[in-house]
């Protein structure tokens, strides 16, 4: 024990000497301030954090009772922490995770919270001035009282978040997202509502106590009903200014889907002509995120985008911007437009290169199985990875229940458990009972059902043949899977 203590003392002495040697150059002074721990549990901080560099830190059950001034704490974690009556001044907390924290009676100016993930955070009676919440995710949060002035909440997402006693008029909120929000005595921004995902749908459907900002002498807000009456003027303005996102947003909120799709197509053409793929991406998200726009219509928009882009030569700069955003655009419109669940399924086999016929039998069977129409899968991809032996990977997007049943059936098939056509029909019936689709009349539905039942019975024979082939070739599989429920695509 004494030897260990002596060794620790020697290490500490060497550390202090090294710091002194580095400090003589008078560079990076904030980095060498070691008064504050990088990882802290249950501590109370009463000394100001001033001009420090303590990125990627972790604070759990800590209380901050003194200011954060020109301090870089980006990429840090805050769990069950309290920030009480302090100043955040020109400090950086971007890319941080905050969970079950309280921020109350703080003056927050010139500070950066962009790209943060905040869950179960309570903001109470704070003043925000010139601060940045760009692309911040706020889940299950409460924002109560205080002021928010000249701050940026662009591209922020508010999910299951409650607002109370706030005026949100002097903020940048373009392309932020309202998802199941609630409000009490809140004034929303007049000019920016058409630029907010879900903003217009929220004001049209809610009974919350809200109003819309105005500045007409003594009148500082107007009713939602009066604001709705401005929609026709807004549409004329946006059309003439070629602002197709807010134009389509209003039309979708008014349940004028065909007109909205025309506006979106006009916007797509305009954005491609100007090589503005970032704005193109947000037009695509608007279409995909609205309940009235079907997956087929999303695919139609993507097809049109491909046609337009393929016919236009691109400069290196345009190609760079295209490469940044087009994968997101495909994900939004084709891969998972409705934020369904995604299944990652891996079948690790003992198949080597000289047994390829059995490998191809497995792959072709999976293709057939996943193509059953009643599964209503949005997308599927099957790939083969040869790491000696082969691994087959399927990535499938669809309803959570169907994906879990697909995993169950495939596992049984490859473990030589008998799977019948009735088992598949059971999945189909559960899926159809959960769906609301009255587009076809009863006769057409019955005919389609008979055809599908025949295909499923054929599939039963395919299962028996595959299981026989697997047994004959002594194929073994190790099946693993992961289902990401309601997978959301976060945009750059």
mmCIF file of C-alpha atoms in Angstrom, residues 221-366:
data_model
loop_
_atom_site.group_PDB
_atom_site.id
_atom_site.type_symbol
_atom_site.label_atom_id
_atom_site.label_comp_id
_atom_site.label_asym_id
_atom_site.label_seq_id
_atom_site.Cartn_x
_atom_site.Cartn_y
_atom_site.Cartn_z
ATOM 1 C CA UNK A 221 -51.252 39.288 -30.620
ATOM 2 C CA UNK A 222 -54.185 38.021 -32.664
ATOM 3 C CA UNK A 223 -56.390 34.937 -32.358
ATOM 4 C CA UNK A 224 -55.763 31.718 -34.238
ATOM 5 C CA UNK A 225 -59.014 32.268 -36.166
ATOM 6 C CA UNK A 226 -57.823 35.666 -37.373
ATOM 7 C CA UNK A 227 -54.468 34.182 -38.360
ATOM 8 C CA UNK A 228 -56.158 31.414 -40.384
ATOM 9 C CA UNK A 229 -57.928 34.159 -42.363
ATOM 10 C CA UNK A 230 -54.521 35.357 -43.574
ATOM 11 C CA UNK A 231 -53.784 32.051 -45.323
ATOM 12 C CA UNK A 232 -55.025 33.187 -48.734
ATOM 13 C CA UNK A 233 -52.819 36.287 -48.612
ATOM 14 C CA UNK A 234 -49.895 34.160 -47.457
ATOM 15 C CA UNK A 235 -50.370 31.781 -50.403
ATOM 16 C CA UNK A 236 -50.317 34.626 -52.918
ATOM 17 C CA UNK A 237 -47.206 36.065 -51.302
ATOM 18 C CA UNK A 238 -45.329 32.746 -51.122
ATOM 19 C CA UNK A 239 -46.236 31.817 -54.713
ATOM 20 C CA UNK A 240 -44.963 35.106 -56.090
ATOM 21 C CA UNK A 241 -41.780 34.876 -54.006
ATOM 22 C CA UNK A 242 -41.247 31.222 -55.074
ATOM 23 C CA UNK A 243 -41.237 30.125 -51.440
ATOM 24 C CA UNK A 244 -42.668 26.675 -52.005
ATOM 25 C CA UNK A 245 -42.062 25.139 -48.586
ATOM 26 C CA UNK A 246 -44.439 27.457 -46.671
ATOM 27 C CA UNK A 247 -46.875 27.447 -49.605
ATOM 28 C CA UNK A 248 -47.084 23.642 -49.587
ATOM 29 C CA UNK A 249 -47.238 23.637 -45.785
ATOM 30 C CA UNK A 250 -50.357 25.832 -45.814
ATOM 31 C CA UNK A 251 -51.987 23.730 -48.552
ATOM 32 C CA UNK A 252 -51.324 20.505 -46.644
ATOM 33 C CA UNK A 253 -52.768 22.029 -43.475
ATOM 34 C CA UNK A 254 -55.880 22.966 -45.507
ATOM 35 C CA UNK A 255 -56.186 19.352 -46.765
ATOM 36 C CA UNK A 256 -55.521 20.488 -50.340
ATOM 37 C CA UNK A 257 -53.111 17.678 -51.078
ATOM 38 C CA UNK A 258 -53.146 17.832 -54.881
ATOM 39 C CA UNK A 259 -52.348 21.541 -54.857
ATOM 40 C CA UNK A 260 -49.684 20.909 -52.225
ATOM 41 C CA UNK A 261 -48.036 18.251 -54.417
ATOM 42 C CA UNK A 262 -48.000 20.721 -57.308
ATOM 43 C CA UNK A 263 -46.312 23.277 -55.066
ATOM 44 C CA UNK A 264 -43.786 20.683 -53.916
ATOM 45 C CA UNK A 265 -42.986 19.718 -57.515
ATOM 46 C CA UNK A 266 -42.513 23.387 -58.398
ATOM 47 C CA UNK A 267 -40.246 23.765 -55.396
ATOM 48 C CA UNK A 268 -38.272 20.656 -56.371
ATOM 49 C CA UNK A 269 -37.692 22.045 -59.869
ATOM 50 C CA UNK A 270 -36.644 25.438 -58.482
ATOM 51 C CA UNK A 271 -34.237 23.959 -55.931
ATOM 52 C CA UNK A 272 -32.628 21.659 -58.512
ATOM 53 C CA UNK A 273 -32.240 24.554 -60.957
ATOM 54 C CA UNK A 274 -30.394 26.431 -58.204
ATOM 55 C CA UNK A 275 -28.525 23.324 -56.978
ATOM 56 C CA UNK A 276 -29.940 23.953 -53.498
ATOM 57 C CA UNK A 277 -30.034 20.322 -52.362
ATOM 58 C CA UNK A 278 -30.260 21.286 -48.712
ATOM 59 C CA UNK A 279 -33.546 23.105 -49.246
ATOM 60 C CA UNK A 280 -34.656 20.306 -51.552
ATOM 61 C CA UNK A 281 -34.208 17.924 -48.650
ATOM 62 C CA UNK A 282 -36.548 19.932 -46.434
ATOM 63 C CA UNK A 283 -39.220 20.016 -49.132
ATOM 64 C CA UNK A 284 -38.970 16.215 -49.223
ATOM 65 C CA UNK A 285 -39.243 15.983 -45.440
ATOM 66 C CA UNK A 286 -42.371 18.153 -45.515
ATOM 67 C CA UNK A 287 -44.022 15.735 -47.937
ATOM 68 C CA UNK A 288 -42.963 12.577 -46.111
ATOM 69 C CA UNK A 289 -43.827 13.840 -42.640
ATOM 70 C CA UNK A 290 -47.411 14.767 -43.506
ATOM 71 C CA UNK A 291 -49.991 12.040 -42.892
ATOM 72 C CA UNK A 292 -51.961 12.847 -46.038
ATOM 73 C CA UNK A 293 -49.045 12.143 -48.408
ATOM 74 C CA UNK A 294 -48.752 8.430 -49.192
ATOM 75 C CA UNK A 295 -45.591 6.370 -49.589
ATOM 76 C CA UNK A 296 -46.417 6.006 -53.300
ATOM 77 C CA UNK A 297 -46.583 9.779 -53.670
ATOM 78 C CA UNK A 298 -43.227 10.112 -51.890
ATOM 79 C CA UNK A 299 -41.730 7.669 -54.398
ATOM 80 C CA UNK A 300 -43.248 9.696 -57.236
ATOM 81 C CA UNK A 301 -41.481 12.813 -55.944
ATOM 82 C CA UNK A 302 -38.191 10.936 -55.735
ATOM 83 C CA UNK A 303 -38.563 9.632 -59.288
ATOM 84 C CA UNK A 304 -39.122 13.188 -60.503
ATOM 85 C CA UNK A 305 -36.041 14.387 -58.616
ATOM 86 C CA UNK A 306 -33.913 11.670 -60.233
ATOM 87 C CA UNK A 307 -35.227 12.566 -63.689
ATOM 88 C CA UNK A 308 -34.467 16.263 -63.254
ATOM 89 C CA UNK A 309 -30.995 15.802 -61.769
ATOM 90 C CA UNK A 310 -29.916 13.198 -64.352
ATOM 91 C CA UNK A 311 -30.605 15.661 -67.166
ATOM 92 C CA UNK A 312 -28.457 18.451 -65.699
ATOM 93 C CA UNK A 313 -24.641 18.710 -65.859
ATOM 94 C CA UNK A 314 -23.022 19.514 -62.502
ATOM 95 C CA UNK A 315 -19.952 21.465 -61.485
ATOM 96 C CA UNK A 316 -17.641 20.058 -58.793
ATOM 97 C CA UNK A 317 -19.292 22.317 -56.203
ATOM 98 C CA UNK A 318 -22.753 21.102 -57.195
ATOM 99 C CA UNK A 319 -21.587 17.475 -57.119
ATOM 100 C CA UNK A 320 -20.223 18.040 -53.600
ATOM 101 C CA UNK A 321 -23.549 19.406 -52.345
ATOM 102 C CA UNK A 322 -25.401 16.637 -54.155
ATOM 103 C CA UNK A 323 -23.292 13.983 -52.419
ATOM 104 C CA UNK A 324 -23.962 15.521 -48.988
ATOM 105 C CA UNK A 325 -27.733 15.552 -49.227
ATOM 106 C CA UNK A 326 -28.990 12.981 -51.767
ATOM 107 C CA UNK A 327 -28.626 9.988 -49.464
ATOM 108 C CA UNK A 328 -30.865 11.732 -46.927
ATOM 109 C CA UNK A 329 -33.352 12.564 -49.682
ATOM 110 C CA UNK A 330 -33.538 8.910 -50.728
ATOM 111 C CA UNK A 331 -33.984 7.832 -47.095
ATOM 112 C CA UNK A 332 -36.773 10.368 -46.628
ATOM 113 C CA UNK A 333 -38.770 9.603 -49.764
ATOM 114 C CA UNK A 334 -37.993 5.947 -50.474
ATOM 115 C CA UNK A 335 -36.303 4.034 -47.667
ATOM 116 C CA UNK A 336 -38.481 5.103 -44.739
ATOM 117 C CA UNK A 337 -40.783 8.023 -45.509
ATOM 118 C CA UNK A 338 -43.164 7.391 -42.607
ATOM 119 C CA UNK A 339 -40.607 6.711 -39.852
ATOM 120 C CA UNK A 340 -41.590 3.059 -39.562
ATOM 121 C CA UNK A 341 -39.539 0.429 -37.788
ATOM 122 C CA UNK A 342 -36.399 -1.012 -39.351
ATOM 123 C CA UNK A 343 -35.281 -4.629 -38.987
ATOM 124 C CA UNK A 344 -31.614 -5.597 -39.232
ATOM 125 C CA UNK A 345 -31.447 -9.383 -39.685
ATOM 126 C CA UNK A 346 -28.220 -11.371 -39.894
ATOM 127 C CA UNK A 347 -27.911 -15.043 -40.871
ATOM 128 C CA UNK A 348 -24.354 -16.238 -40.282
ATOM 129 C CA UNK A 349 -23.934 -19.569 -42.049
ATOM 130 C CA UNK A 350 -21.282 -22.250 -42.325
ATOM 131 C CA UNK A 351 -21.521 -22.100 -46.131
ATOM 132 C CA UNK A 352 -18.209 -21.856 -47.981
ATOM 133 C CA UNK A 353 -17.611 -20.977 -51.625
ATOM 134 C CA UNK A 354 -17.991 -24.545 -52.917
ATOM 135 C CA UNK A 355 -21.552 -24.679 -51.533
ATOM 136 C CA UNK A 356 -22.954 -21.686 -53.374
ATOM 137 C CA UNK A 357 -26.092 -23.377 -54.814
ATOM 138 C CA UNK A 358 -27.494 -23.711 -51.298
ATOM 139 C CA UNK A 359 -26.533 -20.111 -50.563
ATOM 140 C CA UNK A 360 -28.454 -18.898 -53.593
ATOM 141 C CA UNK A 361 -31.430 -21.029 -52.603
ATOM 142 C CA UNK A 362 -31.530 -19.287 -49.223
ATOM 143 C CA UNK A 363 -31.241 -15.818 -50.759
ATOM 144 C CA UNK A 364 -33.924 -16.437 -53.376
ATOM 145 C CA UNK A 365 -36.233 -17.829 -50.681
ATOM 146 C CA UNK A 366 -35.744 -14.723 -48.523
#
